[in-house]
């Protein structure tokens, strides 16, 4: 059977990609809110950096801990510390997919402790960000008040 080939040059239709840019320009309406978030993150960048370093360390410790408890019982799942990192990330972020879980008593107790640490890992950045946003909004309100009183 003979195959027909057609050659159509559609490169000229790339001009329509500019409409994507126009859609992105709609985000400028939210410029003030984005600026608030930017200022909040600038305010807490040191704390967030320290927190992320701490999280990486806790993930490593959790991986080593679960490896210690589960490597003999489940060598195919917890065969190395790096294999255990999937479990550590899923557990510490409180996602807990359920595809990897401990079966030994020590592993279950260790997992319970790690779950409580995971709650803090979620709560700490949320508290830092909300506190920084509150501070940014308070400072903006004070600046607006000074501006209106100056009239």
mmCIF file with all atom_site columns, C-alpha atoms in Angstrom:
data_model
loop_
_atom_site.group_PDB
_atom_site.id
_atom_site.type_symbol
_atom_site.label_atom_id
_atom_site.label_alt_id
_atom_site.label_comp_id
_atom_site.label_asym_id
_atom_site.label_entity_id
_atom_site.label_seq_id
_atom_site.pdbx_PDB_ins_code
_atom_site.Cartn_x
_atom_site.Cartn_y
_atom_site.Cartn_z
_atom_site.occupancy
_atom_site.B_iso_or_equiv
_atom_site.pdbx_formal_charge
_atom_site.auth_seq_id
_atom_site.auth_comp_id
_atom_site.auth_asym_id
_atom_site.auth_atom_id
_atom_site.pdbx_PDB_model_num
ATOM 1   C CA . UNK A 1 1   ? 0.000  0.000  0.000  1.00 0.00 ? 1   UNK A CA 1
ATOM 2   C CA . UNK A 1 2   ? 1.300  3.386  -0.940 1.00 0.00 ? 2   UNK A CA 1
ATOM 3   C CA . UNK A 1 3   ? 1.575  6.028  1.721  1.00 0.00 ? 3   UNK A CA 1
ATOM 4   C CA . UNK A 1 4   ? 0.762  9.623  0.939  1.00 0.00 ? 4   UNK A CA 1
ATOM 5   C CA . UNK A 1 5   ? 2.846  12.237 2.627  1.00 0.00 ? 5   UNK A CA 1
ATOM 6   C CA . UNK A 1 6   ? 1.797  15.807 2.975  1.00 0.00 ? 6   UNK A CA 1
ATOM 7   C CA . UNK A 1 7   ? 4.073  18.521 4.109  1.00 0.00 ? 7   UNK A CA 1
ATOM 8   C CA . UNK A 1 8   ? 2.311  21.354 5.860  1.00 0.00 ? 8   UNK A CA 1
ATOM 9   C CA . UNK A 1 9   ? 4.370  24.074 7.445  1.00 0.00 ? 9   UNK A CA 1
ATOM 10  C CA . UNK A 1 10  ? 2.677  25.062 10.697 1.00 0.00 ? 10  UNK A CA 1
ATOM 11  C CA . UNK A 1 11  ? 5.531  27.154 12.071 1.00 0.00 ? 11  UNK A CA 1
ATOM 12  C CA . UNK A 1 12  ? 3.631  30.323 11.308 1.00 0.00 ? 12  UNK A CA 1
ATOM 13  C CA . UNK A 1 13  ? 1.022  29.305 13.884 1.00 0.00 ? 13  UNK A CA 1
ATOM 14  C CA . UNK A 1 14  ? 3.599  29.817 16.629 1.00 0.00 ? 14  UNK A CA 1
ATOM 15  C CA . UNK A 1 15  ? 2.536  33.446 16.699 1.00 0.00 ? 15  UNK A CA 1
ATOM 16  C CA . UNK A 1 16  ? -0.491 32.306 18.695 1.00 0.00 ? 16  UNK A CA 1
ATOM 17  C CA . UNK A 1 17  ? 1.844  31.503 21.581 1.00 0.00 ? 17  UNK A CA 1
ATOM 18  C CA . UNK A 1 18  ? 1.782  35.211 22.297 1.00 0.00 ? 18  UNK A CA 1
ATOM 19  C CA . UNK A 1 19  ? -1.719 34.705 23.644 1.00 0.00 ? 19  UNK A CA 1
ATOM 20  C CA . UNK A 1 20  ? -0.137 32.684 26.444 1.00 0.00 ? 20  UNK A CA 1
ATOM 21  C CA . UNK A 1 21  ? 1.892  35.740 27.329 1.00 0.00 ? 21  UNK A CA 1
ATOM 22  C CA . UNK A 1 22  ? -1.273 37.816 27.432 1.00 0.00 ? 22  UNK A CA 1
ATOM 23  C CA . UNK A 1 23  ? -2.805 35.295 29.818 1.00 0.00 ? 23  UNK A CA 1
ATOM 24  C CA . UNK A 1 24  ? 0.244  35.548 32.046 1.00 0.00 ? 24  UNK A CA 1
ATOM 25  C CA . UNK A 1 25  ? -0.080 39.318 32.092 1.00 0.00 ? 25  UNK A CA 1
ATOM 26  C CA . UNK A 1 26  ? -3.373 38.830 33.931 1.00 0.00 ? 26  UNK A CA 1
ATOM 27  C CA . UNK A 1 27  ? -1.257 37.853 36.909 1.00 0.00 ? 27  UNK A CA 1
ATOM 28  C CA . UNK A 1 28  ? -0.147 41.458 37.203 1.00 0.00 ? 28  UNK A CA 1
ATOM 29  C CA . UNK A 1 29  ? -3.535 42.148 38.760 1.00 0.00 ? 29  UNK A CA 1
ATOM 30  C CA . UNK A 1 30  ? -2.292 40.139 41.691 1.00 0.00 ? 30  UNK A CA 1
ATOM 31  C CA . UNK A 1 31  ? 0.963  42.069 41.857 1.00 0.00 ? 31  UNK A CA 1
ATOM 32  C CA . UNK A 1 32  ? 0.305  43.446 45.313 1.00 0.00 ? 32  UNK A CA 1
ATOM 33  C CA . UNK A 1 33  ? -0.398 40.001 46.761 1.00 0.00 ? 33  UNK A CA 1
ATOM 34  C CA . UNK A 1 34  ? 2.648  38.548 45.025 1.00 0.00 ? 34  UNK A CA 1
ATOM 35  C CA . UNK A 1 35  ? 4.710  41.403 46.425 1.00 0.00 ? 35  UNK A CA 1
ATOM 36  C CA . UNK A 1 36  ? 3.419  40.607 49.917 1.00 0.00 ? 36  UNK A CA 1
ATOM 37  C CA . UNK A 1 37  ? 4.540  36.996 49.546 1.00 0.00 ? 37  UNK A CA 1
ATOM 38  C CA . UNK A 1 38  ? 7.905  38.092 48.154 1.00 0.00 ? 38  UNK A CA 1
ATOM 39  C CA . UNK A 1 39  ? 8.476  40.416 51.110 1.00 0.00 ? 39  UNK A CA 1
ATOM 40  C CA . UNK A 1 40  ? 7.364  37.716 53.560 1.00 0.00 ? 40  UNK A CA 1
ATOM 41  C CA . UNK A 1 41  ? 9.788  35.191 52.111 1.00 0.00 ? 41  UNK A CA 1
ATOM 42  C CA . UNK A 1 42  ? 12.599 37.741 52.142 1.00 0.00 ? 42  UNK A CA 1
ATOM 43  C CA . UNK A 1 43  ? 11.843 38.383 55.817 1.00 0.00 ? 43  UNK A CA 1
ATOM 44  C CA . UNK A 1 44  ? 12.075 34.699 56.769 1.00 0.00 ? 44  UNK A CA 1
ATOM 45  C CA . UNK A 1 45  ? 14.648 33.457 54.256 1.00 0.00 ? 45  UNK A CA 1
ATOM 46  C CA . UNK A 1 46  ? 17.192 32.667 56.979 1.00 0.00 ? 46  UNK A CA 1
ATOM 47  C CA . UNK A 1 47  ? 14.670 30.708 59.025 1.00 0.00 ? 47  UNK A CA 1
ATOM 48  C CA . UNK A 1 48  ? 13.409 28.830 55.959 1.00 0.00 ? 48  UNK A CA 1
ATOM 49  C CA . UNK A 1 49  ? 16.949 27.986 54.881 1.00 0.00 ? 49  UNK A CA 1
ATOM 50  C CA . UNK A 1 50  ? 17.757 26.643 58.328 1.00 0.00 ? 50  UNK A CA 1
ATOM 51  C CA . UNK A 1 51  ? 14.475 24.737 58.331 1.00 0.00 ? 51  UNK A CA 1
ATOM 52  C CA . UNK A 1 52  ? 15.177 23.133 54.929 1.00 0.00 ? 52  UNK A CA 1
ATOM 53  C CA . UNK A 1 53  ? 18.641 22.065 56.068 1.00 0.00 ? 53  UNK A CA 1
ATOM 54  C CA . UNK A 1 54  ? 17.089 20.596 59.208 1.00 0.00 ? 54  UNK A CA 1
ATOM 55  C CA . UNK A 1 55  ? 14.485 18.773 57.093 1.00 0.00 ? 55  UNK A CA 1
ATOM 56  C CA . UNK A 1 56  ? 17.202 17.230 54.933 1.00 0.00 ? 56  UNK A CA 1
ATOM 57  C CA . UNK A 1 57  ? 19.002 16.061 58.074 1.00 0.00 ? 57  UNK A CA 1
ATOM 58  C CA . UNK A 1 58  ? 15.789 14.631 59.564 1.00 0.00 ? 58  UNK A CA 1
ATOM 59  C CA . UNK A 1 59  ? 15.018 12.807 56.297 1.00 0.00 ? 59  UNK A CA 1
ATOM 60  C CA . UNK A 1 60  ? 18.478 11.267 56.416 1.00 0.00 ? 60  UNK A CA 1
ATOM 61  C CA . UNK A 1 61  ? 18.096 10.257 60.080 1.00 0.00 ? 61  UNK A CA 1
ATOM 62  C CA . UNK A 1 62  ? 14.641 8.801  59.417 1.00 0.00 ? 62  UNK A CA 1
ATOM 63  C CA . UNK A 1 63  ? 16.034 6.831  56.477 1.00 0.00 ? 63  UNK A CA 1
ATOM 64  C CA . UNK A 1 64  ? 18.864 5.425  58.572 1.00 0.00 ? 64  UNK A CA 1
ATOM 65  C CA . UNK A 1 65  ? 16.470 4.630  61.429 1.00 0.00 ? 65  UNK A CA 1
ATOM 66  C CA . UNK A 1 66  ? 13.933 2.736  59.333 1.00 0.00 ? 66  UNK A CA 1
ATOM 67  C CA . UNK A 1 67  ? 16.779 0.957  57.537 1.00 0.00 ? 67  UNK A CA 1
ATOM 68  C CA . UNK A 1 68  ? 18.056 -0.235 60.911 1.00 0.00 ? 68  UNK A CA 1
ATOM 69  C CA . UNK A 1 69  ? 14.638 -1.590 61.922 1.00 0.00 ? 69  UNK A CA 1
ATOM 70  C CA . UNK A 1 70  ? 13.361 -2.986 58.616 1.00 0.00 ? 70  UNK A CA 1
ATOM 71  C CA . UNK A 1 71  ? 16.335 -4.092 56.514 1.00 0.00 ? 71  UNK A CA 1
ATOM 72  C CA . UNK A 1 72  ? 16.203 -7.709 57.709 1.00 0.00 ? 72  UNK A CA 1
ATOM 73  C CA . UNK A 1 73  ? 12.404 -8.076 57.587 1.00 0.00 ? 73  UNK A CA 1
ATOM 74  C CA . UNK A 1 74  ? 11.963 -6.380 54.174 1.00 0.00 ? 74  UNK A CA 1
ATOM 75  C CA . UNK A 1 75  ? 15.277 -6.374 52.287 1.00 0.00 ? 75  UNK A CA 1
ATOM 76  C CA . UNK A 1 76  ? 13.583 -5.785 48.926 1.00 0.00 ? 76  UNK A CA 1
ATOM 77  C CA . UNK A 1 77  ? 11.841 -2.628 50.176 1.00 0.00 ? 77  UNK A CA 1
ATOM 78  C CA . UNK A 1 78  ? 14.318 -1.276 52.705 1.00 0.00 ? 78  UNK A CA 1
ATOM 79  C CA . UNK A 1 79  ? 17.511 -2.615 51.119 1.00 0.00 ? 79  UNK A CA 1
ATOM 80  C CA . UNK A 1 80  ? 19.560 0.565  51.422 1.00 0.00 ? 80  UNK A CA 1
ATOM 81  C CA . UNK A 1 81  ? 19.415 3.924  53.138 1.00 0.00 ? 81  UNK A CA 1
ATOM 82  C CA . UNK A 1 82  ? 18.644 5.536  49.788 1.00 0.00 ? 82  UNK A CA 1
ATOM 83  C CA . UNK A 1 83  ? 15.715 3.145  49.243 1.00 0.00 ? 83  UNK A CA 1
ATOM 84  C CA . UNK A 1 84  ? 14.465 4.177  52.670 1.00 0.00 ? 84  UNK A CA 1
ATOM 85  C CA . UNK A 1 85  ? 14.453 7.855  51.712 1.00 0.00 ? 85  UNK A CA 1
ATOM 86  C CA . UNK A 1 86  ? 11.207 7.383  49.745 1.00 0.00 ? 86  UNK A CA 1
ATOM 87  C CA . UNK A 1 87  ? 9.569  6.107  52.906 1.00 0.00 ? 87  UNK A CA 1
ATOM 88  C CA . UNK A 1 88  ? 11.076 8.961  54.941 1.00 0.00 ? 88  UNK A CA 1
ATOM 89  C CA . UNK A 1 89  ? 9.849  11.687 52.591 1.00 0.00 ? 89  UNK A CA 1
ATOM 90  C CA . UNK A 1 90  ? 6.362  10.160 52.275 1.00 0.00 ? 90  UNK A CA 1
ATOM 91  C CA . UNK A 1 91  ? 6.098  9.749  56.042 1.00 0.00 ? 91  UNK A CA 1
ATOM 92  C CA . UNK A 1 92  ? 7.546  13.107 57.098 1.00 0.00 ? 92  UNK A CA 1
ATOM 93  C CA . UNK A 1 93  ? 5.345  15.014 54.680 1.00 0.00 ? 93  UNK A CA 1
ATOM 94  C CA . UNK A 1 94  ? 2.377  13.063 56.079 1.00 0.00 ? 94  UNK A CA 1
ATOM 95  C CA . UNK A 1 95  ? 1.477  11.807 52.594 1.00 0.00 ? 95  UNK A CA 1
ATOM 96  C CA . UNK A 1 96  ? 1.956  8.162  53.547 1.00 0.00 ? 96  UNK A CA 1
ATOM 97  C CA . UNK A 1 97  ? 1.162  6.473  50.239 1.00 0.00 ? 97  UNK A CA 1
ATOM 98  C CA . UNK A 1 98  ? 1.008  3.054  51.876 1.00 0.00 ? 98  UNK A CA 1
ATOM 99  C CA . UNK A 1 99  ? 3.218  1.365  49.291 1.00 0.00 ? 99  UNK A CA 1
ATOM 100 C CA . UNK A 1 100 ? 6.108  1.127  51.760 1.00 0.00 ? 100 UNK A CA 1
ATOM 101 C CA . UNK A 1 101 ? 5.394  0.493  55.423 1.00 0.00 ? 101 UNK A CA 1
ATOM 102 C CA . UNK A 1 102 ? 7.119  -1.155 58.396 1.00 0.00 ? 102 UNK A CA 1
ATOM 103 C CA . UNK A 1 103 ? 6.217  -4.635 59.594 1.00 0.00 ? 103 UNK A CA 1
ATOM 104 C CA . UNK A 1 104 ? 8.452  -4.972 62.657 1.00 0.00 ? 104 UNK A CA 1
ATOM 105 C CA . UNK A 1 105 ? 7.485  -3.664 66.086 1.00 0.00 ? 105 UNK A CA 1
ATOM 106 C CA . UNK A 1 106 ? 10.552 -1.421 66.228 1.00 0.00 ? 106 UNK A CA 1
ATOM 107 C CA . UNK A 1 107 ? 9.788  -0.066 62.775 1.00 0.00 ? 107 UNK A CA 1
ATOM 108 C CA . UNK A 1 108 ? 6.197  0.710  63.751 1.00 0.00 ? 108 UNK A CA 1
ATOM 109 C CA . UNK A 1 109 ? 7.232  2.550  66.927 1.00 0.00 ? 109 UNK A CA 1
ATOM 110 C CA . UNK A 1 110 ? 9.897  4.454  64.984 1.00 0.00 ? 110 UNK A CA 1
ATOM 111 C CA . UNK A 1 111 ? 7.317  5.346  62.319 1.00 0.00 ? 111 UNK A CA 1
ATOM 112 C CA . UNK A 1 112 ? 4.976  6.706  64.980 1.00 0.00 ? 112 UNK A CA 1
ATOM 113 C CA . UNK A 1 113 ? 7.720  8.998  66.274 1.00 0.00 ? 113 UNK A CA 1
ATOM 114 C CA . UNK A 1 114 ? 8.576  10.119 62.745 1.00 0.00 ? 114 UNK A CA 1
ATOM 115 C CA . UNK A 1 115 ? 4.899  10.876 62.053 1.00 0.00 ? 115 UNK A CA 1
ATOM 116 C CA . UNK A 1 116 ? 4.802  13.285 64.991 1.00 0.00 ? 116 UNK A CA 1
ATOM 117 C CA . UNK A 1 117 ? 7.967  14.949 63.734 1.00 0.00 ? 117 UNK A CA 1
ATOM 118 C CA . UNK A 1 118 ? 6.291  15.162 60.317 1.00 0.00 ? 118 UNK A CA 1
ATOM 119 C CA . UNK A 1 119 ? 3.428  17.146 61.806 1.00 0.00 ? 119 UNK A CA 1
ATOM 120 C CA . UNK A 1 120 ? 5.966  19.699 62.992 1.00 0.00 ? 120 UNK A CA 1
ATOM 121 C CA . UNK A 1 121 ? 7.605  19.744 59.587 1.00 0.00 ? 121 UNK A CA 1
ATOM 122 C CA . UNK A 1 122 ? 4.289  20.815 58.091 1.00 0.00 ? 122 UNK A CA 1
ATOM 123 C CA . UNK A 1 123 ? 3.390  23.243 60.894 1.00 0.00 ? 123 UNK A CA 1
ATOM 124 C CA . UNK A 1 124 ? 6.673  25.143 61.223 1.00 0.00 ? 124 UNK A CA 1
ATOM 125 C CA . UNK A 1 125 ? 6.862  26.631 57.714 1.00 0.00 ? 125 UNK A CA 1
ATOM 126 C CA . UNK A 1 126 ? 3.133  27.379 57.767 1.00 0.00 ? 126 UNK A CA 1
ATOM 127 C CA . UNK A 1 127 ? 3.605  29.319 61.000 1.00 0.00 ? 127 UNK A CA 1
ATOM 128 C CA . UNK A 1 128 ? 6.690  31.118 59.712 1.00 0.00 ? 128 UNK A CA 1
ATOM 129 C CA . UNK A 1 129 ? 4.979  32.184 56.502 1.00 0.00 ? 129 UNK A CA 1
ATOM 130 C CA . UNK A 1 130 ? 1.749  33.282 58.180 1.00 0.00 ? 130 UNK A CA 1
ATOM 131 C CA . UNK A 1 131 ? 3.677  35.261 60.790 1.00 0.00 ? 131 UNK A CA 1
ATOM 132 C CA . UNK A 1 132 ? 5.765  36.970 58.110 1.00 0.00 ? 132 UNK A CA 1
ATOM 133 C CA . UNK A 1 133 ? 2.669  37.778 56.038 1.00 0.00 ? 133 UNK A CA 1
ATOM 134 C CA . UNK A 1 134 ? 0.969  39.263 59.089 1.00 0.00 ? 134 UNK A CA 1
ATOM 135 C CA . UNK A 1 135 ? 4.016  41.429 59.700 1.00 0.00 ? 135 UNK A CA 1
ATOM 136 C CA . UNK A 1 136 ? 4.085  42.615 56.070 1.00 0.00 ? 136 UNK A CA 1
ATOM 137 C CA . UNK A 1 137 ? 0.377  43.484 56.172 1.00 0.00 ? 137 UNK A CA 1
ATOM 138 C CA . UNK A 1 138 ? 0.779  45.282 59.511 1.00 0.00 ? 138 UNK A CA 1
ATOM 139 C CA . UNK A 1 139 ? 3.670  47.349 58.183 1.00 0.00 ? 139 UNK A CA 1
ATOM 140 C CA . UNK A 1 140 ? 1.689  48.221 55.055 1.00 0.00 ? 140 UNK A CA 1
ATOM 141 C CA . UNK A 1 141 ? -1.323 49.269 57.140 1.00 0.00 ? 141 UNK A CA 1
ATOM 142 C CA . UNK A 1 142 ? 0.896  51.488 59.290 1.00 0.00 ? 142 UNK A CA 1
ATOM 143 C CA . UNK A 1 143 ? 2.459  53.054 56.194 1.00 0.00 ? 143 UNK A CA 1
ATOM 144 C CA . UNK A 1 144 ? -0.997 53.712 54.708 1.00 0.00 ? 144 UNK A CA 1
ATOM 145 C CA . UNK A 1 145 ? -2.132 55.232 57.994 1.00 0.00 ? 145 UNK A CA 1
ATOM 146 C CA . UNK A 1 146 ? 0.913  57.533 58.135 1.00 0.00 ? 146 UNK A CA 1
ATOM 147 C CA . UNK A 1 147 ? 0.322  58.534 54.520 1.00 0.00 ? 147 UNK A CA 1
ATOM 148 C CA . UNK A 1 148 ? -3.353 59.415 55.077 1.00 0.00 ? 148 UNK A CA 1
ATOM 149 C CA . UNK A 1 149 ? -2.589 61.280 58.303 1.00 0.00 ? 149 UNK A CA 1
ATOM 150 C CA . UNK A 1 150 ? 0.048  63.301 56.479 1.00 0.00 ? 150 UNK A CA 1
ATOM 151 C CA . UNK A 1 151 ? -2.580 64.784 54.121 1.00 0.00 ? 151 UNK A CA 1
#
